[in-house]
PDB file of C-alpha atoms and ligand atoms in Angstrom:
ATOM      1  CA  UNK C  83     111.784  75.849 124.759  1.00  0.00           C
ATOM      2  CA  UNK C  84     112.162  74.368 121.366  1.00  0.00           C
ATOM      3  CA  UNK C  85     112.636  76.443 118.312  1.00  0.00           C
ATOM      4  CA  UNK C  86     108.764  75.972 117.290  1.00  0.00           C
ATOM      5  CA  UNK C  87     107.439  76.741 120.355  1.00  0.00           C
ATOM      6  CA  UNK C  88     109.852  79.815 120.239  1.00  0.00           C
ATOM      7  CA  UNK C  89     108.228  80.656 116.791  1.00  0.00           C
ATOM      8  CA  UNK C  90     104.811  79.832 117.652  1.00  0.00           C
ATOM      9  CA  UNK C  91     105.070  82.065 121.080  1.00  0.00           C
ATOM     10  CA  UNK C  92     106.501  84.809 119.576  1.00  0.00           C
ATOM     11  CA  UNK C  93     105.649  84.960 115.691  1.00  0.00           C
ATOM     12  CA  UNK C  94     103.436  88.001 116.004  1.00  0.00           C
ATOM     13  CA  UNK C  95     106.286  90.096 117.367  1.00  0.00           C
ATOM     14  CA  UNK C  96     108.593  89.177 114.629  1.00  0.00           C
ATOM     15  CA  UNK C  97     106.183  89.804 111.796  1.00  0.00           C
ATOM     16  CA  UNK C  98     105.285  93.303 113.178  1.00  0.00           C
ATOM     17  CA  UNK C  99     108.960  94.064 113.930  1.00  0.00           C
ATOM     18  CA  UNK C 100     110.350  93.708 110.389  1.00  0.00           C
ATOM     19  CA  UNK C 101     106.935  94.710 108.946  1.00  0.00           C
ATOM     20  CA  UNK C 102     107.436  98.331 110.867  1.00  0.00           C
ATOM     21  CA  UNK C 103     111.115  98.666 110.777  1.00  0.00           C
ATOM     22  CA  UNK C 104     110.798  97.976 106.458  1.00  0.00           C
ATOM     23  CA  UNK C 105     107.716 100.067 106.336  1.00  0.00           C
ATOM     24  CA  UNK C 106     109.625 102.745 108.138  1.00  0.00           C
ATOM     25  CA  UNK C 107     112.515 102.535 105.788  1.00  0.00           C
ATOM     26  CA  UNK C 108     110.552 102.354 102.147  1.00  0.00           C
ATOM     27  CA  UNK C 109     108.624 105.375 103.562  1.00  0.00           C
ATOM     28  CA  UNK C 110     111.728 107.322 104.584  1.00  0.00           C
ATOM     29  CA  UNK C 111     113.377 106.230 101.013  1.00  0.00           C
ATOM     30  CA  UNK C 112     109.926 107.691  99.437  1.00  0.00           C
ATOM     31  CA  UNK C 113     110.277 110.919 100.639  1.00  0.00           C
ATOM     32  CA  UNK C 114     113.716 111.336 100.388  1.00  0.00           C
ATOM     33  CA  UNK C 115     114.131 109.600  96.107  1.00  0.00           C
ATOM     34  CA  UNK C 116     110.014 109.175  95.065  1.00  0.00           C
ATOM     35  CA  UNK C 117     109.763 107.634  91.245  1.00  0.00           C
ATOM     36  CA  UNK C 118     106.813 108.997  90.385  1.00  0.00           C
ATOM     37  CA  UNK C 119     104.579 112.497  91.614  1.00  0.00           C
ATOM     38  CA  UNK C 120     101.677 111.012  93.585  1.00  0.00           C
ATOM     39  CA  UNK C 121      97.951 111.819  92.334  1.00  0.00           C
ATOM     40  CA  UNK C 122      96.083 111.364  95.491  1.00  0.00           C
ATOM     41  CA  UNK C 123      97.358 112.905  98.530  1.00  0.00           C
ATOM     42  CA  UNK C 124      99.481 110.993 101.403  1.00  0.00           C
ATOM     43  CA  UNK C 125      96.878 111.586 104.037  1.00  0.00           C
ATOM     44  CA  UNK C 126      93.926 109.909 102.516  1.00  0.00           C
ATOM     45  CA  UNK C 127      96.274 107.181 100.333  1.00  0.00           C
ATOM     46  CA  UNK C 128      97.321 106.156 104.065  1.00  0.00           C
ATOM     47  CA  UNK C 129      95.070 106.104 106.112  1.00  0.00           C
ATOM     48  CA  UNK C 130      92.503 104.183 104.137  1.00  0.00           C
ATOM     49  CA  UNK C 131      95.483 101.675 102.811  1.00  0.00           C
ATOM     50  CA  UNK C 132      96.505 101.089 105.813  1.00  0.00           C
ATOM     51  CA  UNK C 133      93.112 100.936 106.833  1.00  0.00           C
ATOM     52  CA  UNK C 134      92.197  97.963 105.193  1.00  0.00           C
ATOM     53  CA  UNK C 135      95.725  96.235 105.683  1.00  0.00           C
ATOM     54  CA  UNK C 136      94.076  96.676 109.795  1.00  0.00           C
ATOM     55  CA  UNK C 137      91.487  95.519 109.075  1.00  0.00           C
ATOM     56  CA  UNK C 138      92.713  92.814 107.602  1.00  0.00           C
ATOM     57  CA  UNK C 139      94.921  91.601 110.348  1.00  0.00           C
ATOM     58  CA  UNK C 140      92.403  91.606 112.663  1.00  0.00           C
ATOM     59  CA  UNK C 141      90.045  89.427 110.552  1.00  0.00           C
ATOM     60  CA  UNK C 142      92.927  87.004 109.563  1.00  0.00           C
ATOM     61  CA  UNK C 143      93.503  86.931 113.369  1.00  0.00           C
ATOM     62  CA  UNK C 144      90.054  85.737 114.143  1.00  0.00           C
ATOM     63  CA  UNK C 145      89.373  83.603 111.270  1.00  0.00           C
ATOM     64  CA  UNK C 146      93.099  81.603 111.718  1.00  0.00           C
ATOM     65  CA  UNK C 147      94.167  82.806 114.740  1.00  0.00           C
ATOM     66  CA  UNK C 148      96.964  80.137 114.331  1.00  0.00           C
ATOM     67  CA  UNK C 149      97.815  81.258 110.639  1.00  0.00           C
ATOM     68  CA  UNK C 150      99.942  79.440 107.960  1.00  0.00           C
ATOM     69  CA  UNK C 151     102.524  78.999 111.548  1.00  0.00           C
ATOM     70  CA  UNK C 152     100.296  77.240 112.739  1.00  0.00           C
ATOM     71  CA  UNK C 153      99.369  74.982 110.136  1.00  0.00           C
ATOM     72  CA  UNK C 154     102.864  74.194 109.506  1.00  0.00           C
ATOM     73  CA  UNK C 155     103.333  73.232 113.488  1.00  0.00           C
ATOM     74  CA  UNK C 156     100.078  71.328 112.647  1.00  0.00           C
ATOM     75  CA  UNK C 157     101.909  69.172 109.671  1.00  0.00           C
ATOM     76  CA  UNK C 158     104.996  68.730 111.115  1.00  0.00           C
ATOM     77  CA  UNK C 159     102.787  66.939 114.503  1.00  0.00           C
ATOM     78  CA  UNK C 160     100.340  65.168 112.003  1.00  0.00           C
ATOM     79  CA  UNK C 161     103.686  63.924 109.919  1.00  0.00           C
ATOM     80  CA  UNK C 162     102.073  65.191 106.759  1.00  0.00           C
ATOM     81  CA  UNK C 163     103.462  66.752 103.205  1.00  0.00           C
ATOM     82  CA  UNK C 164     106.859  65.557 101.133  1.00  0.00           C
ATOM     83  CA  UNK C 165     109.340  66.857 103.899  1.00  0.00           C
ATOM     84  CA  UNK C 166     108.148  64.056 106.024  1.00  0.00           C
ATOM     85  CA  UNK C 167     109.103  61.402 103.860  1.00  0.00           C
ATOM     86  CA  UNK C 168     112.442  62.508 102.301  1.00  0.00           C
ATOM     87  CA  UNK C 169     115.513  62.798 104.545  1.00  0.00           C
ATOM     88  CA  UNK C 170     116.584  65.978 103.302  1.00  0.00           C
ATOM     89  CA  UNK C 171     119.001  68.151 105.521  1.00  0.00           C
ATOM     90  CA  UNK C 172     117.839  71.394 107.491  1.00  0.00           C
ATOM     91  CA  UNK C 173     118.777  74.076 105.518  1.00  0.00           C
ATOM     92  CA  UNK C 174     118.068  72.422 102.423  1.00  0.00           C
ATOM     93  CA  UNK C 175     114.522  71.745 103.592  1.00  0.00           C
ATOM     94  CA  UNK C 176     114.364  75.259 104.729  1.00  0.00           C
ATOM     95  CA  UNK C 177     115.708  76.427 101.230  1.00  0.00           C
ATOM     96  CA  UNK C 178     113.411  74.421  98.697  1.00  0.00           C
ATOM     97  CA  UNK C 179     110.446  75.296 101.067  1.00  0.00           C
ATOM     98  CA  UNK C 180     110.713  79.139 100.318  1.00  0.00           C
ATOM     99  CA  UNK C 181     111.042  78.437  96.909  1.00  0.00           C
ATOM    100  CA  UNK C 182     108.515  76.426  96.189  1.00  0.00           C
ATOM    101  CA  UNK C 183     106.263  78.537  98.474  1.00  0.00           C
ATOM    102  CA  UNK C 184     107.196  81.645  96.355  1.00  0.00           C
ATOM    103  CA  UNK C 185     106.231  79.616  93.552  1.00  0.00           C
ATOM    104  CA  UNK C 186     102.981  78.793  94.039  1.00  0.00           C
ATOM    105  CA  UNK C 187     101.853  82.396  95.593  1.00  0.00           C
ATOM    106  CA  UNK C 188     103.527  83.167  91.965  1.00  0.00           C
ATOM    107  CA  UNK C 189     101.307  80.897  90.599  1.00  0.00           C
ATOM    108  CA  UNK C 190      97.890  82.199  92.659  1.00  0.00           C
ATOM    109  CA  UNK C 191      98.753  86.064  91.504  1.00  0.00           C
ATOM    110  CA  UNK C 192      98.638  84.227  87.638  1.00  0.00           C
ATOM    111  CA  UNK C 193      95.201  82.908  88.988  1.00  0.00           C
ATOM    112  CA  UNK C 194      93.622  85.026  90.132  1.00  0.00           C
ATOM    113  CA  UNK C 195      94.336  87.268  87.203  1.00  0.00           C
ATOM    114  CA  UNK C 196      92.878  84.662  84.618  1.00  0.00           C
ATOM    115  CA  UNK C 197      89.685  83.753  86.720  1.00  0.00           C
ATOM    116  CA  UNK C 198      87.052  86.293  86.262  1.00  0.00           C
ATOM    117  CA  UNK C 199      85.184  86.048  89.731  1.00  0.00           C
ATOM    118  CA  UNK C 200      89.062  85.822  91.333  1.00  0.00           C
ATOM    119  CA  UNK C 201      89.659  88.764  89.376  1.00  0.00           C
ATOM    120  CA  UNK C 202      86.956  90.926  90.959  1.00  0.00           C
ATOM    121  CA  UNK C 203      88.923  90.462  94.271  1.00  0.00           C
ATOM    122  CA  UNK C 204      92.612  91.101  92.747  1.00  0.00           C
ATOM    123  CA  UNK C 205      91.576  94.364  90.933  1.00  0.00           C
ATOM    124  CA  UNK C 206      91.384  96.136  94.682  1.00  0.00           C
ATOM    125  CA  UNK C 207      94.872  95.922  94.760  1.00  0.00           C
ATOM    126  CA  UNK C 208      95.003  97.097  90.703  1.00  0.00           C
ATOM    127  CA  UNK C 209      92.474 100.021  91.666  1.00  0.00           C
ATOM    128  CA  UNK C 210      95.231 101.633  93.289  1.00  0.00           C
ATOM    129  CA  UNK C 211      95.732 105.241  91.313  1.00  0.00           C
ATOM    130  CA  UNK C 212      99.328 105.421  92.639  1.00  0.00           C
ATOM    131  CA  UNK C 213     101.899 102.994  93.596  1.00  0.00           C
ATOM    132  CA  UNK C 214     103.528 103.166  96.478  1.00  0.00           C
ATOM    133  CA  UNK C 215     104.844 101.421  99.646  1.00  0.00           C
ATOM    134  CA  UNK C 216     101.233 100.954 101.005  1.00  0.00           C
ATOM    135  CA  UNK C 217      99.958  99.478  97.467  1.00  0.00           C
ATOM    136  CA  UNK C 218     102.108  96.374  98.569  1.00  0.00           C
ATOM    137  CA  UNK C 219     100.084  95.772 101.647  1.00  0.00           C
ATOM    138  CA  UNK C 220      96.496  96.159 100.025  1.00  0.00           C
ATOM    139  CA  UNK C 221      94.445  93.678  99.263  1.00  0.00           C
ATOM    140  CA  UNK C 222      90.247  92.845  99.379  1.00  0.00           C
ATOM    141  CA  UNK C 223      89.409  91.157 102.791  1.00  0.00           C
ATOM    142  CA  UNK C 224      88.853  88.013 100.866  1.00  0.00           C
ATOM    143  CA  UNK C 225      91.780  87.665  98.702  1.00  0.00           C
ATOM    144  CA  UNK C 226      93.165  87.497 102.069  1.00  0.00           C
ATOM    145  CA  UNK C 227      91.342  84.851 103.453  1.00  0.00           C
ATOM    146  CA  UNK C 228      91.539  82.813  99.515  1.00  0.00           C
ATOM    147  CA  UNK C 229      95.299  83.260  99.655  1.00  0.00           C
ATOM    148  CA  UNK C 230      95.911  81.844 103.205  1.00  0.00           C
ATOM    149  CA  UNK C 231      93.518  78.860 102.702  1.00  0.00           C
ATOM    150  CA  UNK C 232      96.202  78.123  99.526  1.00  0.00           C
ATOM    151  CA  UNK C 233      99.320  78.647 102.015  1.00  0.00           C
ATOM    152  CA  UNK C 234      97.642  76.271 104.307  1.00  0.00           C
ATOM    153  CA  UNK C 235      96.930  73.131 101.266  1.00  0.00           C
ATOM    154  CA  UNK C 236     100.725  74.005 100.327  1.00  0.00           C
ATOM    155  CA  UNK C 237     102.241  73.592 103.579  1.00  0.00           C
ATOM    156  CA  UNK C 238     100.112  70.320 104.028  1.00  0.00           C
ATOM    157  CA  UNK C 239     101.378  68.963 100.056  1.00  0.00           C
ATOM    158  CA  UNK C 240     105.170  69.914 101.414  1.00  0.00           C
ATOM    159  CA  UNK C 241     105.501  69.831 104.898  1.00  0.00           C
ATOM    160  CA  UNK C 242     107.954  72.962 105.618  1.00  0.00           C
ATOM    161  CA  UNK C 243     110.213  72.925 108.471  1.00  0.00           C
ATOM    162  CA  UNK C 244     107.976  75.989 110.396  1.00  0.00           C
ATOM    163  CA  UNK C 245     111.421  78.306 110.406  1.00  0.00           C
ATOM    164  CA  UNK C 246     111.038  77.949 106.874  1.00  0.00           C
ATOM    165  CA  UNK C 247     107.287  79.742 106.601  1.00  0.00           C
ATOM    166  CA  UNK C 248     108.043  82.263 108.976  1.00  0.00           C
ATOM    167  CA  UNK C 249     111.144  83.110 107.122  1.00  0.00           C
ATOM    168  CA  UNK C 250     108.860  82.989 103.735  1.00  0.00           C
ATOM    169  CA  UNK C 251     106.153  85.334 105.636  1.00  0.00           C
ATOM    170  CA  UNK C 252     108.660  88.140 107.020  1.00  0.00           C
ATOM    171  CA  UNK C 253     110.055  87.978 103.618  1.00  0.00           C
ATOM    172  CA  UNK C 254     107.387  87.619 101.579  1.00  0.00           C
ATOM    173  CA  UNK C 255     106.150  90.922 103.465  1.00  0.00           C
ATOM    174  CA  UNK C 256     109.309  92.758 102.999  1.00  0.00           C
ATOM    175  CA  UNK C 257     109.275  92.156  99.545  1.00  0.00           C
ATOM    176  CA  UNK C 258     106.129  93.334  98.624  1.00  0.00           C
ATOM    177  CA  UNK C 259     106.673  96.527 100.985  1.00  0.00           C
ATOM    178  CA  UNK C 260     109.899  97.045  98.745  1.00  0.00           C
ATOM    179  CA  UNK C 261     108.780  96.184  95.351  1.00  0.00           C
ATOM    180  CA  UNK C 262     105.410  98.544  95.506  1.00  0.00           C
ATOM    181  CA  UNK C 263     107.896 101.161  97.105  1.00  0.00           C
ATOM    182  CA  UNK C 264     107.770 104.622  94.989  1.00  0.00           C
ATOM    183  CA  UNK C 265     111.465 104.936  95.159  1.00  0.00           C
ATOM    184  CA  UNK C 266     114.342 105.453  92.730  1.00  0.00           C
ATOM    185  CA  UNK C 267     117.088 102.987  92.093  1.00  0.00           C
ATOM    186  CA  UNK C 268     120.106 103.801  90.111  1.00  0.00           C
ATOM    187  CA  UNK C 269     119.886 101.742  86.867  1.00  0.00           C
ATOM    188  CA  UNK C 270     122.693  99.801  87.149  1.00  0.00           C
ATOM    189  CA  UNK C 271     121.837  98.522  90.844  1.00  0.00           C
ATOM    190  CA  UNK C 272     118.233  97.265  89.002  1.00  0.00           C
ATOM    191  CA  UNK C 273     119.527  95.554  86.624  1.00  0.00           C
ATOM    192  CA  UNK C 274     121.657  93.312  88.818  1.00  0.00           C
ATOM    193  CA  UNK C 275     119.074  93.617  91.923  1.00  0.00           C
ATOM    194  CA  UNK C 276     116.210  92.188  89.495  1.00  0.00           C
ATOM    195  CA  UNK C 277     118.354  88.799  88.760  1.00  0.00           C
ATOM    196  CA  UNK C 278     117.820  87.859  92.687  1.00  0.00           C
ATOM    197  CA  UNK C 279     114.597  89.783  93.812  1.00  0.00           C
ATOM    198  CA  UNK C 280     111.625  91.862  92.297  1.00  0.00           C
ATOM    199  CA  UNK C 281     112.332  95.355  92.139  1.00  0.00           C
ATOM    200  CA  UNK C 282     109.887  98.621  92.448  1.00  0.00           C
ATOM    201  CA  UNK C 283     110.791  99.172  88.529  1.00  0.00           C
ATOM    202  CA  UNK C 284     109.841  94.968  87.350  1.00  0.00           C
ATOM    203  CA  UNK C 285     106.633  95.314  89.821  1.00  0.00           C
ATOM    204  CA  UNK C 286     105.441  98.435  88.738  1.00  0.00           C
ATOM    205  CA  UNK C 287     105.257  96.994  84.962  1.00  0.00           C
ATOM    206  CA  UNK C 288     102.310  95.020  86.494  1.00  0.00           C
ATOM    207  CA  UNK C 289      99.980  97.769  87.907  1.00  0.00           C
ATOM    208  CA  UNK C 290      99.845  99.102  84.346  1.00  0.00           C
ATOM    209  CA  UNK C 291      96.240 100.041  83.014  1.00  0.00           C
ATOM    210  CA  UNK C 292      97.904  98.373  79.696  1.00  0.00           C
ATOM    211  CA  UNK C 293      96.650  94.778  79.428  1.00  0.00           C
ATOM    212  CA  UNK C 294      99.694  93.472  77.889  1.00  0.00           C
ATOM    213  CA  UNK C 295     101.850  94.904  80.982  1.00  0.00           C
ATOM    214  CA  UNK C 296      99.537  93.949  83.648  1.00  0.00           C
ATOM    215  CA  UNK C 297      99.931  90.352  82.404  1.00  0.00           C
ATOM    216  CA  UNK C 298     103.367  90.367  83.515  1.00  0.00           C
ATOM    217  CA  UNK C 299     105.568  90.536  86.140  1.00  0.00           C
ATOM    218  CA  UNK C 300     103.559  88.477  88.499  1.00  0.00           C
ATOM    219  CA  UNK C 301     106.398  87.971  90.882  1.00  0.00           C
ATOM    220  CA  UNK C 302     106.334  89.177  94.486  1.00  0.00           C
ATOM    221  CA  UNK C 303     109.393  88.225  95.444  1.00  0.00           C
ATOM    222  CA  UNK C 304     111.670  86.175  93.147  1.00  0.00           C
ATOM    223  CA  UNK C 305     112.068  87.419  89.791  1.00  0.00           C
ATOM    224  CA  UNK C 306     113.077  83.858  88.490  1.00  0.00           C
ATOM    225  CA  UNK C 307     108.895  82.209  87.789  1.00  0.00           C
ATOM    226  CA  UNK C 308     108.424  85.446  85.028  1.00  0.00           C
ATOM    227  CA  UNK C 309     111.788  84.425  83.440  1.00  0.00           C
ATOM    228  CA  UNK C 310     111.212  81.059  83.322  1.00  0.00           C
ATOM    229  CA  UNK C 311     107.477  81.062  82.375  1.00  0.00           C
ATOM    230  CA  UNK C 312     107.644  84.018  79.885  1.00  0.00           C
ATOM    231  CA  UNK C 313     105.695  86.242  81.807  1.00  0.00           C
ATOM    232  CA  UNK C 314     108.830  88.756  82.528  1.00  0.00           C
ATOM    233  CA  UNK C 315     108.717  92.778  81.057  1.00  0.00           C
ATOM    234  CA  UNK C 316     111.437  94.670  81.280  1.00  0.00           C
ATOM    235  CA  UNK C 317     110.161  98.272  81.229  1.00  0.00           C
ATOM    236  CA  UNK C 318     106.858  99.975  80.507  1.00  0.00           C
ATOM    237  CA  UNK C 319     106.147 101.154  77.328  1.00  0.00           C
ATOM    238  CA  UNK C 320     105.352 104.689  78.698  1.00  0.00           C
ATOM    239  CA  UNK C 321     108.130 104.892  80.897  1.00  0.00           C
ATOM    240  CA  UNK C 322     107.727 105.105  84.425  1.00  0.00           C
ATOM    241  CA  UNK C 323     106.882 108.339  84.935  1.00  0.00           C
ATOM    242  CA  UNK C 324     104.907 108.945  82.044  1.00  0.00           C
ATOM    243  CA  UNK C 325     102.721 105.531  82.533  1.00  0.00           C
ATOM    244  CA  UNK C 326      99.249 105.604  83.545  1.00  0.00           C
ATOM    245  CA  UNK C 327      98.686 103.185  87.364  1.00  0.00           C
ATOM    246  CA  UNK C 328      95.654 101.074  87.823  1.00  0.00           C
ATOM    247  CA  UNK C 329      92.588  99.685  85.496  1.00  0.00           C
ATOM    248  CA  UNK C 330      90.095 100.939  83.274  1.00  0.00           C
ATOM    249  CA  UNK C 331      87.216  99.589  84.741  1.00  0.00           C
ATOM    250  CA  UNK C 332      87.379 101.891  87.805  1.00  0.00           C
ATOM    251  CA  UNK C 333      89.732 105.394  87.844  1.00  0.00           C
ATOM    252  CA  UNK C 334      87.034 107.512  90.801  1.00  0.00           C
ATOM    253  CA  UNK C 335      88.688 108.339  94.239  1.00  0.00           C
ATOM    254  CA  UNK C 336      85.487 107.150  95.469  1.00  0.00           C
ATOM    255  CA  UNK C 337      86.432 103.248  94.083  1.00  0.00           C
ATOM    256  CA  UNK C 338      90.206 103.632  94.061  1.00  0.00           C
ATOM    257  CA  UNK C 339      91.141 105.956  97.460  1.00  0.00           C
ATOM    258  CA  UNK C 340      88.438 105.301 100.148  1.00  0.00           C
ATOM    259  CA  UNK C 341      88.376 101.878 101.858  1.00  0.00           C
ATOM    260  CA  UNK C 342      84.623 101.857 101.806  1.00  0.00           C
ATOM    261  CA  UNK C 343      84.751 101.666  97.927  1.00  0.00           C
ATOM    262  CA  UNK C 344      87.821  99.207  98.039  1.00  0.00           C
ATOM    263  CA  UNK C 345      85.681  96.563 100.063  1.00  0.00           C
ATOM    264  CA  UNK C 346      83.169  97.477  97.756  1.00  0.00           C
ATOM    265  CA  UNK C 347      84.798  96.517  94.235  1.00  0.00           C
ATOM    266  CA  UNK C 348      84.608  92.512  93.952  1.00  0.00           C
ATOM    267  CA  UNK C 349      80.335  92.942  94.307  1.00  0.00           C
ATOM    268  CA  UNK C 350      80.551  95.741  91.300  1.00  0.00           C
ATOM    269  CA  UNK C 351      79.278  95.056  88.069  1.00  0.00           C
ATOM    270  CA  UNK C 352      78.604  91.703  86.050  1.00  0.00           C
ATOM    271  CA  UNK C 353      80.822  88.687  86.309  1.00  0.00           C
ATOM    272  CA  UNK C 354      80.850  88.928  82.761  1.00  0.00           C
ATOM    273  CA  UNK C 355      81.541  92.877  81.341  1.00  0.00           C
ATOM    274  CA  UNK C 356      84.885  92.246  83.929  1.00  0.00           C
ATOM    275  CA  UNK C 357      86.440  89.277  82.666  1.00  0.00           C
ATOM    276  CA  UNK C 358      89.706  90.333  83.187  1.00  0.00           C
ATOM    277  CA  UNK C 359      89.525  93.955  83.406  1.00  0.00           C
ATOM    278  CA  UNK C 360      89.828  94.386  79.786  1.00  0.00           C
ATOM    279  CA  UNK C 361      88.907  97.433  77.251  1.00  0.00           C
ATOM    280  CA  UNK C 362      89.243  94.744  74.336  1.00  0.00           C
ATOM    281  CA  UNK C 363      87.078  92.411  75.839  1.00  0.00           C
ATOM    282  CA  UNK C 364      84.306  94.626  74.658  1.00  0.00           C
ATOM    283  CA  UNK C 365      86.293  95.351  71.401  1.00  0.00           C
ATOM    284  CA  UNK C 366      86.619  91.462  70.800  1.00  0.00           C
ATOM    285  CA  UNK C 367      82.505  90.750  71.245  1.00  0.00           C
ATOM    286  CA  UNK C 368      82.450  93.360  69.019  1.00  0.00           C
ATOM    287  CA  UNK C 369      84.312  92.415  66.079  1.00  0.00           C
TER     288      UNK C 369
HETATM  289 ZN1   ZN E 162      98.242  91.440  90.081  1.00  0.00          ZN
HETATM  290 ZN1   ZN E 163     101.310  94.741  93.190  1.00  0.00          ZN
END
């Protein structure tokens, strides 16, 4: 059996291995060191997070059964993207292809932040009233579906070896289950941690109800694209245990805590009043 077939057979497995095993960890780690004092209880912030993040996978499932995997086996038979026309060795391949992968799901979070009507499906995951391991894992149905159908036109642009996107997957997941985890890190192990990888701290900058802090920190994974692009934060204003989670536009359990609600959001209001979940936006028409 080659290595892809290996993949392709038995990519499900690995993806729900490390995403239990890291789940069980950062919720361990949450009840053992939490950040911040949750508003909402456990039970209900749980069960309907990890409701949709279900639901989810069973939709992805049956709309691309085969997933970005499978579009990458796809290339790599069709001879498509950059990798197929530059003799560039293995590991490099595998290397720049997580990179530049992480940089343009960088560049979709920056998107769908500045696009009103992308917006409306982003703030589900902004709606959030607390932050914690199973914030990292929610997102609107149809984010979902957007942000695959961008993994797939990547992958077809470079041409990853397929190692190389299930690598970016399992640690794209891990990331995001670590970075949205409501845990404590000593200072010092931050400061250096955040040079190589988003931490809870840099991520939580982001799901600020301030404007100014939600427009940063768009990373996921590597801190590097905020640096570089002048997007990067250091701290909230507030403080993190003093600063207030989520967005202006919608602070009832009924929007922010119950997954009928959450699937709800994007089809709320006028495209308009929401441009990008602002309080100035009114403030601005009205000066
Ligand atoms: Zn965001
Ligand atoms: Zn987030």
């Amino acid at each position: 059996m080659s290595l892809n077939d290996f993949i392709m057979t038995n990519e499900m497995p690995i993806r729900l291995g490390f995403f239990i095993g890291i789940f069980a960890l950062m919720a361990l780690w949450e009840i053992v060191s939490p950040r911040r004092h949750l508003r909402t209880s456990k039970a209900i912030r749980w069960s309907n997070n990890l409701g949709l993040v279900f639901f989810n996978t069973i939709l992805l499932r049956l709309v691309f059964p085969a997933a970005a995997v499978g579009m990458a086996v796809f290339a790599s038979e069709q001879g498509w993207g950059l990798f197929h026309y530059i003799a560039a060795p293995f590991w490099v391949a595998v290397l720049v292809s997580v990179v530049v992968m992480d940089f343009f799901i960088w560049l979709q979070h920056v998107m769908v932040h500045a696009v009103p009507l992308l917006w409306r499906l982003h703030r589900v995951h902004h709606a959030d009233l607390d932050y914690d391991v199973t914030t990292g894992a929610r997102f609107h149905p149809l984010e979902i579906l957007l942000s695959m159908l961008i993994k797939f036109v990547v992958i077809m642009l470079l041409g990853p070896p397929v190692v190389a996107v299930v690598i970016f997957e399992v640690v794209l997941n891990a990331t995001a289950m670590f970075n949205h985890g409501n845990v404590r890190l000593p200072k010092t192990l931050d400061r250096y941690l955040r040079l190589i990888v988003v931490t809870p701290d840099m991520h939580r900058v982001h799901h600020s109800v301030e404007d100014d802090e939600t427009n940063s920190n768009f990373g996921f994974n590597l801190p590097w694209w905020d640096r570089l692009l002048g997007t990067y934060r250091a701290q909230p204003r507030a403080g993190h245990e003093a600063m207030t989670i989520g967005i202006t536009t919608f602070r009832e359990d009924k929007w922010c805590s119950w997954l009928p609600g959450m699937l709800a959001i994007p089809f709320v209001g006028r495209v308009q009043d929401y441009a990008i979940n602002r309080r100035q936006w009114g403030d601005d028409h009205e000066q």
